[in-house]
PDB file of C-alpha atoms and ligand atoms in Angstrom:
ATOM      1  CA  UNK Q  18      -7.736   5.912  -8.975  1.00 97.00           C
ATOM      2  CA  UNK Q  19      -6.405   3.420  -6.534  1.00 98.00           C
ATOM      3  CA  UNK Q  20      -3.422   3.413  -3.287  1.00 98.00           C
ATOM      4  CA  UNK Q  21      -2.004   0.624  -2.654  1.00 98.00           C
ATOM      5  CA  UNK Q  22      -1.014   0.692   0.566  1.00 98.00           C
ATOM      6  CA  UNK Q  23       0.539  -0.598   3.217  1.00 98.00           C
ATOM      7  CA  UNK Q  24       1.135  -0.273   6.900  1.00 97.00           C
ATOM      8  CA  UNK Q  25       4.837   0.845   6.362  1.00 96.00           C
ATOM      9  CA  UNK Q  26       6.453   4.430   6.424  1.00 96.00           C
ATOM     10  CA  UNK Q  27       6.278   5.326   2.778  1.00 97.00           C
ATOM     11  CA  UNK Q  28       2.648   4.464   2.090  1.00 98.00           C
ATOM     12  CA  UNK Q  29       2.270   6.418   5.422  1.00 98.00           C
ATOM     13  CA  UNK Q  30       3.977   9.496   3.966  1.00 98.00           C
ATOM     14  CA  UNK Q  31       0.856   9.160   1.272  1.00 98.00           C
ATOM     15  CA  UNK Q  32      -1.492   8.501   3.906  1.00 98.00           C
ATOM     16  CA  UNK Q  33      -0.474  11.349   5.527  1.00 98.00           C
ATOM     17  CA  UNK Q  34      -0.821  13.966   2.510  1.00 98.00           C
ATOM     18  CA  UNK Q  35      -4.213  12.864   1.905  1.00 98.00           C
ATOM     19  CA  UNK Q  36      -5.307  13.858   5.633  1.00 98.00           C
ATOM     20  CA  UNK Q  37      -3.694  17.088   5.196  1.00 98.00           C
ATOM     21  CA  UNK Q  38      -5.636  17.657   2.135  1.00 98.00           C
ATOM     22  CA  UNK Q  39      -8.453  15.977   2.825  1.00 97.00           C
ATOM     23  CA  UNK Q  40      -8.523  13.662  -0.107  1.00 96.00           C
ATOM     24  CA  UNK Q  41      -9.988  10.437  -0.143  1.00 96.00           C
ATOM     25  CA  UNK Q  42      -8.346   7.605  -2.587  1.00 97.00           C
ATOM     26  CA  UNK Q  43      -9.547   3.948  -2.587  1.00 98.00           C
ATOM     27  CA  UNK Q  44      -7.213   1.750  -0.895  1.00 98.00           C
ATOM     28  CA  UNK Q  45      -5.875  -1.579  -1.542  1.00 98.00           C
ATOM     29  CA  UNK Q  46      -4.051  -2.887   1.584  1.00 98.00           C
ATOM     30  CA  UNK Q  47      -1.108  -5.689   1.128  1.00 98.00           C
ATOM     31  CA  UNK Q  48       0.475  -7.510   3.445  1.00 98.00           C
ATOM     32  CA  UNK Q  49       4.161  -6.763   3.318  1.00 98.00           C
ATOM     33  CA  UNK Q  50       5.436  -9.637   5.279  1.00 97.00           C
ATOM     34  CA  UNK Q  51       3.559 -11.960   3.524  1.00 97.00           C
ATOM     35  CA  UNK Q  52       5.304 -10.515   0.291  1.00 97.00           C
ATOM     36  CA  UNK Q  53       2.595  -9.175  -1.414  1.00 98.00           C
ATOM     37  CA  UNK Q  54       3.946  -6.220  -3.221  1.00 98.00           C
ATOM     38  CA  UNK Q  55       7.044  -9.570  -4.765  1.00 97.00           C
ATOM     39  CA  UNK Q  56       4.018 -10.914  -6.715  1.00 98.00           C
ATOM     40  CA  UNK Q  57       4.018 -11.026 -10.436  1.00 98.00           C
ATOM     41  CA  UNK Q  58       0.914  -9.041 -10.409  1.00 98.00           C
ATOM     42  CA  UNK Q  59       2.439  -6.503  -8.024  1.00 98.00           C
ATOM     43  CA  UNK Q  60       5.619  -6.558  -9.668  1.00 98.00           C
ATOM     44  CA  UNK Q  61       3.752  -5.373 -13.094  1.00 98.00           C
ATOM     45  CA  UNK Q  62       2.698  -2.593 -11.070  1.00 98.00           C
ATOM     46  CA  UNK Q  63       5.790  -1.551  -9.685  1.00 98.00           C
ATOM     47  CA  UNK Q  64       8.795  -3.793 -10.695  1.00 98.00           C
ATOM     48  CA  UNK Q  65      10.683  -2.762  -7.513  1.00 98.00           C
ATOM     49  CA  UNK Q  66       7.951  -4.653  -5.456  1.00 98.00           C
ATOM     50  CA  UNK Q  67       7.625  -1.671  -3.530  1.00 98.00           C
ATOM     51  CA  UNK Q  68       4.592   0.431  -1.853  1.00 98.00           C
ATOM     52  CA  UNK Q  69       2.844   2.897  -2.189  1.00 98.00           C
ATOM     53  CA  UNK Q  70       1.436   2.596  -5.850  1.00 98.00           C
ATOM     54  CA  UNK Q  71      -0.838   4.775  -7.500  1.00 98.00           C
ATOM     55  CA  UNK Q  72      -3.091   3.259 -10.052  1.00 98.00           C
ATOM     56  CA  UNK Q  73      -4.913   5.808 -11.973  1.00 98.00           C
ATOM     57  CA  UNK Q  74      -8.213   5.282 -13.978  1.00 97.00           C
ATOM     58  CA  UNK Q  75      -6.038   4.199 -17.619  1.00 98.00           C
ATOM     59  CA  UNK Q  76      -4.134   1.774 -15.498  1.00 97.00           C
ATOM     60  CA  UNK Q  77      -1.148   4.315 -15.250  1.00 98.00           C
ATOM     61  CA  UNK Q  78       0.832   3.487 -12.346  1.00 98.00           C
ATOM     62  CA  UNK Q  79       3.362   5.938 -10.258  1.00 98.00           C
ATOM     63  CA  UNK Q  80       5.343   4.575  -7.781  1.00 98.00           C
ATOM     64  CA  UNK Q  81       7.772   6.884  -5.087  1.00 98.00           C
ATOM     65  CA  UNK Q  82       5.961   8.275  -2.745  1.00 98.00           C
ATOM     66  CA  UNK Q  83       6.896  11.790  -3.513  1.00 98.00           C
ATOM     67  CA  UNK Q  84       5.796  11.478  -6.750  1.00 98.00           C
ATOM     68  CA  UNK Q  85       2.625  10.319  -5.659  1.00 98.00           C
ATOM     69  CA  UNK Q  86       2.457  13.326  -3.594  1.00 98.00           C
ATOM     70  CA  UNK Q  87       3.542  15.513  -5.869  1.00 98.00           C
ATOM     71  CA  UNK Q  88       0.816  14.638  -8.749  1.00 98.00           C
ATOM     72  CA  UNK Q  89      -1.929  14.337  -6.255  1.00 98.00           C
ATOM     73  CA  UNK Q  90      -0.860  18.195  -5.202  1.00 98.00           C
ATOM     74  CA  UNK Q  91      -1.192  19.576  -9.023  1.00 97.00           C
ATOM     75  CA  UNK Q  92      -4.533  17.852  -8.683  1.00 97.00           C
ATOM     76  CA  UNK Q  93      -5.556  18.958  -5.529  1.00 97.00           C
ATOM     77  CA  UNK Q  94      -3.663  22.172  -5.122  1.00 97.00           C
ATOM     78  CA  UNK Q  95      -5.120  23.152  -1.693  1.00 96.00           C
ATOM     79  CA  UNK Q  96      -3.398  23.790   0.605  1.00 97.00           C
ATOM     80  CA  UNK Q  97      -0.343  23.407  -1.195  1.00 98.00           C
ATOM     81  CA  UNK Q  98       2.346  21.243   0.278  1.00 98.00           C
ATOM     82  CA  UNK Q  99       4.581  21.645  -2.418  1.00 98.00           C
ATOM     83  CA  UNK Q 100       5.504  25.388  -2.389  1.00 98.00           C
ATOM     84  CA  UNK Q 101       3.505  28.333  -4.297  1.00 96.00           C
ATOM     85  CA  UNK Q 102       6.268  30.402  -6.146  1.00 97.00           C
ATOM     86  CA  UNK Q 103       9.590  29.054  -7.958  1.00 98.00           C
ATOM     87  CA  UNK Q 104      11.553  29.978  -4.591  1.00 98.00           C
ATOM     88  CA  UNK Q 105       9.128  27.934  -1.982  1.00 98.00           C
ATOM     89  CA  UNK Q 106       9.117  24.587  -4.772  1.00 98.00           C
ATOM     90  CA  UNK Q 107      13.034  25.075  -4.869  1.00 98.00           C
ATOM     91  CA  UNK Q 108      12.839  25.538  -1.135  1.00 98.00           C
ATOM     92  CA  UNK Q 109      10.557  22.227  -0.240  1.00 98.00           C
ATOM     93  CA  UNK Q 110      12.232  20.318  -3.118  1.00 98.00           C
ATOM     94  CA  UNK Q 111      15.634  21.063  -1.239  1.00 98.00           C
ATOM     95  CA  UNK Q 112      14.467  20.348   2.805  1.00 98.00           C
ATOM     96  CA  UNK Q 113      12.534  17.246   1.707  1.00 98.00           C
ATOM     97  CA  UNK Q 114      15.606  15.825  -0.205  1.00 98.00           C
ATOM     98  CA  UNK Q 115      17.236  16.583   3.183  1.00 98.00           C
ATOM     99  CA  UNK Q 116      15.358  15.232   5.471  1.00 98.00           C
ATOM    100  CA  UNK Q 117      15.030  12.509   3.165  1.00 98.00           C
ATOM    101  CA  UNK Q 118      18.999  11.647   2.452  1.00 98.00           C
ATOM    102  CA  UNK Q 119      20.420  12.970   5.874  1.00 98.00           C
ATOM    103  CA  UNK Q 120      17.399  11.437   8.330  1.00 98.00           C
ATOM    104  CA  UNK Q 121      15.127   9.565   6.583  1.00 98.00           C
ATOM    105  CA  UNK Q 122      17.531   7.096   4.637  1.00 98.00           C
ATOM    106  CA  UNK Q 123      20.582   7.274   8.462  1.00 98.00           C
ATOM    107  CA  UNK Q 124      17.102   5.681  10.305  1.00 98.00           C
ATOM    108  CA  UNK Q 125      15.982   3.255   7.652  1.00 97.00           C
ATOM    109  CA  UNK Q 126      19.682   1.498   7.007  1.00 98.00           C
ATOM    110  CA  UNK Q 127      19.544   0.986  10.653  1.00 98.00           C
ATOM    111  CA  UNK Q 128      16.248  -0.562  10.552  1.00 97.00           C
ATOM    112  CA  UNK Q 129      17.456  -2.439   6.715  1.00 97.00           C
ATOM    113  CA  UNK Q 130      20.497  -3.685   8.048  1.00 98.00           C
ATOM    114  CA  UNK Q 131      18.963  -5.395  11.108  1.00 97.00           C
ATOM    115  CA  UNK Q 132      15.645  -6.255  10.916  1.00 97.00           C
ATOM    116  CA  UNK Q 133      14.407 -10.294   9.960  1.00 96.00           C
ATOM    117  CA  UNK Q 134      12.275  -8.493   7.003  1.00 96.00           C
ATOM    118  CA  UNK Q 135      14.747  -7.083   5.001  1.00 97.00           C
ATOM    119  CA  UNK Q 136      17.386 -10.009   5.419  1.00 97.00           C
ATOM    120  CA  UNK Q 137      15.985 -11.504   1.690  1.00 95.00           C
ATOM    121  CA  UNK Q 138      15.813  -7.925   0.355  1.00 96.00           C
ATOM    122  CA  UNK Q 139      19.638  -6.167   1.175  1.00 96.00           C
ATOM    123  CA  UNK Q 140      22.790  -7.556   2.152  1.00 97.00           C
ATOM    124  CA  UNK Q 141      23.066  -6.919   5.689  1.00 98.00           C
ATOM    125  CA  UNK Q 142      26.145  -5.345   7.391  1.00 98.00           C
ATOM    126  CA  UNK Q 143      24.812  -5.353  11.257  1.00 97.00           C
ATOM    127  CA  UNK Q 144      27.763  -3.058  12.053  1.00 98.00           C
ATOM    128  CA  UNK Q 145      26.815  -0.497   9.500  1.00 98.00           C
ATOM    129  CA  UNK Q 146      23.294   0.007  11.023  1.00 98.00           C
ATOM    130  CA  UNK Q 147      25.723   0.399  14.390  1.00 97.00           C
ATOM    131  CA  UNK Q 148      27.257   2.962  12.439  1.00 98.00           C
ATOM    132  CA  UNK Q 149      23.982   4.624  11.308  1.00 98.00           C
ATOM    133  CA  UNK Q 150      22.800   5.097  14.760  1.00 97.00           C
ATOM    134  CA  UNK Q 151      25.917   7.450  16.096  1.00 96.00           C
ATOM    135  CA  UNK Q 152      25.190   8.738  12.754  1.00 97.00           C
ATOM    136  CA  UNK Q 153      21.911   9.771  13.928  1.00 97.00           C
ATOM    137  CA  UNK Q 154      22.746  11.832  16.660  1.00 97.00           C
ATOM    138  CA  UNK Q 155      25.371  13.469  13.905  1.00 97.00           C
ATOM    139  CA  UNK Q 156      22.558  14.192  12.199  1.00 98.00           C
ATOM    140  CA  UNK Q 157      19.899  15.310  14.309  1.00 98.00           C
ATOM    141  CA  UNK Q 158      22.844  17.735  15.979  1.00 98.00           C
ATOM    142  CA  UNK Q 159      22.880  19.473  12.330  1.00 98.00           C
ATOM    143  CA  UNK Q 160      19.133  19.660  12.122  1.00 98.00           C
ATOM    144  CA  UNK Q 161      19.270  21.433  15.078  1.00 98.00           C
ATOM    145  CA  UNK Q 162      21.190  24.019  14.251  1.00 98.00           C
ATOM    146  CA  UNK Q 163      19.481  24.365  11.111  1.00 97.00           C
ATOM    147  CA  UNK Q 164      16.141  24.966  13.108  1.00 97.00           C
ATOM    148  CA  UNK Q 165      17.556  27.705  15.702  1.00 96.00           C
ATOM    149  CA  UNK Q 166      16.798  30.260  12.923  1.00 97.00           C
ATOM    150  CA  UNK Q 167      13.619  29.693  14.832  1.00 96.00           C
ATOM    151  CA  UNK Q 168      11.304  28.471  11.581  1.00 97.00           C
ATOM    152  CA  UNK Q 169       8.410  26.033  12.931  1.00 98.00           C
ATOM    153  CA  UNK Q 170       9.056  23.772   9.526  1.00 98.00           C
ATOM    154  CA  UNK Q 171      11.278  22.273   7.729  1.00 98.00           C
ATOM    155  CA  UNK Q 172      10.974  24.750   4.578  1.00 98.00           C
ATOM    156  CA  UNK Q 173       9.874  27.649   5.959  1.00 97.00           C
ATOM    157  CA  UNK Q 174       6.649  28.689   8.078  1.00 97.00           C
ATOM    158  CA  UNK Q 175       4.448  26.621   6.430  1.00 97.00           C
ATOM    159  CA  UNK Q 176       3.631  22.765   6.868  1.00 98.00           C
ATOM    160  CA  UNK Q 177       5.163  21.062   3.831  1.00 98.00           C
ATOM    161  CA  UNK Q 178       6.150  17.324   1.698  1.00 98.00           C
ATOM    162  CA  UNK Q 179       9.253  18.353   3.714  1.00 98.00           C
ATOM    163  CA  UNK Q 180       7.550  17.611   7.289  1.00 98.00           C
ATOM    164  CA  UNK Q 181       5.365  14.828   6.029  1.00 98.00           C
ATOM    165  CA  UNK Q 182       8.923  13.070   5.164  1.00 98.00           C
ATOM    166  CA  UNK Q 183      10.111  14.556   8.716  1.00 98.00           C
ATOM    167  CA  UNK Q 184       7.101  12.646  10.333  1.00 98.00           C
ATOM    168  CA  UNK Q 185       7.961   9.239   8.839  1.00 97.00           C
ATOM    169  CA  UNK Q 186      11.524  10.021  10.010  1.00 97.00           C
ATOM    170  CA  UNK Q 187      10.324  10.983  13.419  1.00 97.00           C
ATOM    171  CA  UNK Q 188       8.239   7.781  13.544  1.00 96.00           C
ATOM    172  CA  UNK Q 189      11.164   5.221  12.712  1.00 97.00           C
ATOM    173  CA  UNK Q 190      13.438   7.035  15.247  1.00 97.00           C
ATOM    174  CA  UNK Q 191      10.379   6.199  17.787  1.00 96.00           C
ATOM    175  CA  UNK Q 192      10.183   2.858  16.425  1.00 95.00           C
ATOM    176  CA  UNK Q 193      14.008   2.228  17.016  1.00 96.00           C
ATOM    177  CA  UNK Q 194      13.779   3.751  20.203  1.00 95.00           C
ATOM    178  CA  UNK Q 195      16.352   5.861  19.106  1.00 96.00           C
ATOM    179  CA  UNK Q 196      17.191   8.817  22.080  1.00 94.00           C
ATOM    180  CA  UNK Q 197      16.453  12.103  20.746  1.00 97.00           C
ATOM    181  CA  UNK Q 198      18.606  14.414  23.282  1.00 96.00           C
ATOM    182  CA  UNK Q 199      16.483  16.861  25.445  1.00 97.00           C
ATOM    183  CA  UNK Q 200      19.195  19.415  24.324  1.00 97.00           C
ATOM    184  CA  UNK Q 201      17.915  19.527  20.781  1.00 98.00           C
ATOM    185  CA  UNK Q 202      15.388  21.638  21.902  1.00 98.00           C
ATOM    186  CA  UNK Q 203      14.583  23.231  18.212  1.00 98.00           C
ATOM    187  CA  UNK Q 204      14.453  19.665  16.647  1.00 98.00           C
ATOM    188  CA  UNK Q 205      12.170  18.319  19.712  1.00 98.00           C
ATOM    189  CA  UNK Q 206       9.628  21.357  19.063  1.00 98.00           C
ATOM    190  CA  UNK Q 207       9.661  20.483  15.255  1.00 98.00           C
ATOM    191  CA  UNK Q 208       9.105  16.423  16.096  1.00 98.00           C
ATOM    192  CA  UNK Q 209       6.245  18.084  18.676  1.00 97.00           C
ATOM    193  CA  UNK Q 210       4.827  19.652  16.575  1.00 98.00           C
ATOM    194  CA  UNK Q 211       4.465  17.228  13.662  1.00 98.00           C
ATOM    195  CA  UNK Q 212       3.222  14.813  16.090  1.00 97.00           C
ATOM    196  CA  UNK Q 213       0.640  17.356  17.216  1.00 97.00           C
ATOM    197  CA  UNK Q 214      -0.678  17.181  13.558  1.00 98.00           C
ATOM    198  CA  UNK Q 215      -4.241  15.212  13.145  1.00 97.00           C
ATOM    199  CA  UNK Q 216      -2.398  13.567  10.097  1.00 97.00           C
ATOM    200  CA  UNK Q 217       0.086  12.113  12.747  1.00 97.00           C
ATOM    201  CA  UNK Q 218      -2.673   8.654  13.002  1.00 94.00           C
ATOM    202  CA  UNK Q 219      -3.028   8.794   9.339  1.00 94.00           C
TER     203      UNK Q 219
HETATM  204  N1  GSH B 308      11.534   5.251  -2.485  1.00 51.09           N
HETATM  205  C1  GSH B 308      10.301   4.524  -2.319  1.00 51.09           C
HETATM  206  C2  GSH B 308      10.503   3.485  -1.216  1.00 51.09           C
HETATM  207  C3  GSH B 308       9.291   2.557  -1.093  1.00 51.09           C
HETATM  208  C4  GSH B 308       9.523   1.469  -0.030  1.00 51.09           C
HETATM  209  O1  GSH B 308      10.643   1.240   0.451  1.00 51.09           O
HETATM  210  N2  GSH B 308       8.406   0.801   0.324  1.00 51.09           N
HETATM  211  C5  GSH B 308       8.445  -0.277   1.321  1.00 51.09           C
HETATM  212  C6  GSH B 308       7.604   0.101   2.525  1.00 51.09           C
HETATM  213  S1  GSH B 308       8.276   1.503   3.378  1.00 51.09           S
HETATM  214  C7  GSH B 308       7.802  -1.537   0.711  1.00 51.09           C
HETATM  215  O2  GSH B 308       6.729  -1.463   0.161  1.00 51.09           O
HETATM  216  N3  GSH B 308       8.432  -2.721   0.825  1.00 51.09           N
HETATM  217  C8  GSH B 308       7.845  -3.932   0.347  1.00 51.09           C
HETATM  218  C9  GSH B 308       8.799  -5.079   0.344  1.00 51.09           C
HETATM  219  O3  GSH B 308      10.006  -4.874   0.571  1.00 51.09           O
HETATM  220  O4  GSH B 308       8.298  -6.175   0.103  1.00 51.09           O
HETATM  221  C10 GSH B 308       9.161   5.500  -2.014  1.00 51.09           C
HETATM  222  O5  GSH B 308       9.429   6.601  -1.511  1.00 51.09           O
HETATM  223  O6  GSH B 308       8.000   5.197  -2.305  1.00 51.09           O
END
C-alpha cells in the first residue's frame, strides 16, 4: 500500500487519520505546484489529477479522501472514527458532509477563486470568493448554534472523520486569516480543541 501525498489540506485530512490511529502507510510526496499529480502517470492514478491517492498492493487505486479514510477504518477499526452502530455512521456520515459542504467547500472557493495556483484549474470569479468570506461568518454563526447543545465534537462526544474534516477547515480559515469572532465561543472551544489534538502537526 502506498499515499500519495501532498502538503495540501486533503492529503492532510489522511495524514491526520493515520496519527489518530496510529497507522503507518508509505508515502510518496508530489509537488503540487510543480504539477505533479497533471502527469500522465498521475493522471492514470487518479484522472482528476488530484491528491491524496491510495495505491493498494494489486495496483487498486482510491482517490477522495474520505474514502481513503473510510477503507483504511474497516481495516483498522480502532478507534473507530467512523461511528460504531447504524445511528453514530448515519450521524458522522451527516456532520462530516456538513462540515464538508457548509465550511470546508465556503473556505476553499475563497482560497480557489483567488489564489495564482488554481487560476489554470477553475474559472475564477474574485468577487465570489468576496462573497464566500461574509459567507463564512454566515456559516460559522450556524455552527455555533449547532454546538451550544454543549457536545465537544462535531458528531457527538467522540472525536470523529467529522473533526478531522473540521481541522482542515479550521486550518484554511487560519491560512486566510479569516476572523473567527470571540463571540462564537462554542465553535472557538471545538477549533481549540482540535488544534489541541497531537494529529493537529500531522
Ligand atoms: N474531493 C477530493 C479533493 C482533492 C483535492 O482537491 N486535492 C488537491 C489538494 S487539497 C490536489 O491534489 N490538487 C492538485 C492539483 O490541483 O494539481 C478529496 O477529498 O480527496
Amino acid at each position: 500500500m502506498k499515499l500519495y501525498n501532498a502538503p495540501a489540506p486533503n492529503p492532510r485530512k489522511v495524514r491526520i487519520f493515520l496519527a489518530e490511529k496510529g497507522i503507518e502507510i508509505p508515502r510518496v510526496d508530489l509537488d503540487l505546484q510543480a504539477g505533479e499529480a497533471r502527469t500522465p502517470e498521475f493522471l492514470a492514478k487518479n484522472s482528476l489529477g488530484l491528491t491524496p491517492v491510495l495505491e493498494l498492493d494489486d495496483g487498486t487505486t482510491l482517490s477522495e479522501s474520505v474514502a481513503i479514510c473510510r477503507y483504511l477504518d474497516e481495516l483498522h477499526p480502532d478507534p473507530p472514527l467512523f461511528g460504531t452502530t447504524p445511528l453514530e455512521r448515519a450521524q458522522v456520515a451527516m456532520w462530516n458532509r456538513r462540515v464538508e459542504l457548509e465550511l470546508m467547500d465556503t473556505v476553499g472557493h475563497i482560497a480557489q477563486h483567488t489564489f495564482e495556483f488554481f487560476a489554470t484549474r477553475r474559472i475564477q470569479v474574485p468577487a465570489f470568493a468576496e462573497a464566500e468570506r461574509e459567507m463564512t461568518a454566515r456559516k460559522l454563526a450556524w455552527l455555533d448554534g449547532e454546538f451550544a447543545d454543549g457536545r465537544p465534537f462535531a458528531a457527538g462526544d467522540t472525536f470523529t472523520m467529522a473533526d478531522i474534516t473540521g481541522m482542515c477547515a479550521a486550518m484554511v480559515i487560519g491560512l486566510l486569516e479569516i476572523p473567527v469572532s470571540a463571540e462564537l465561543k462554542h465553535v472557538n472551544g471545538w477549533f481549540d480543541r482540535l488544534r489541541a489534538r497531537p494529529s493537529w502537526d500531522a
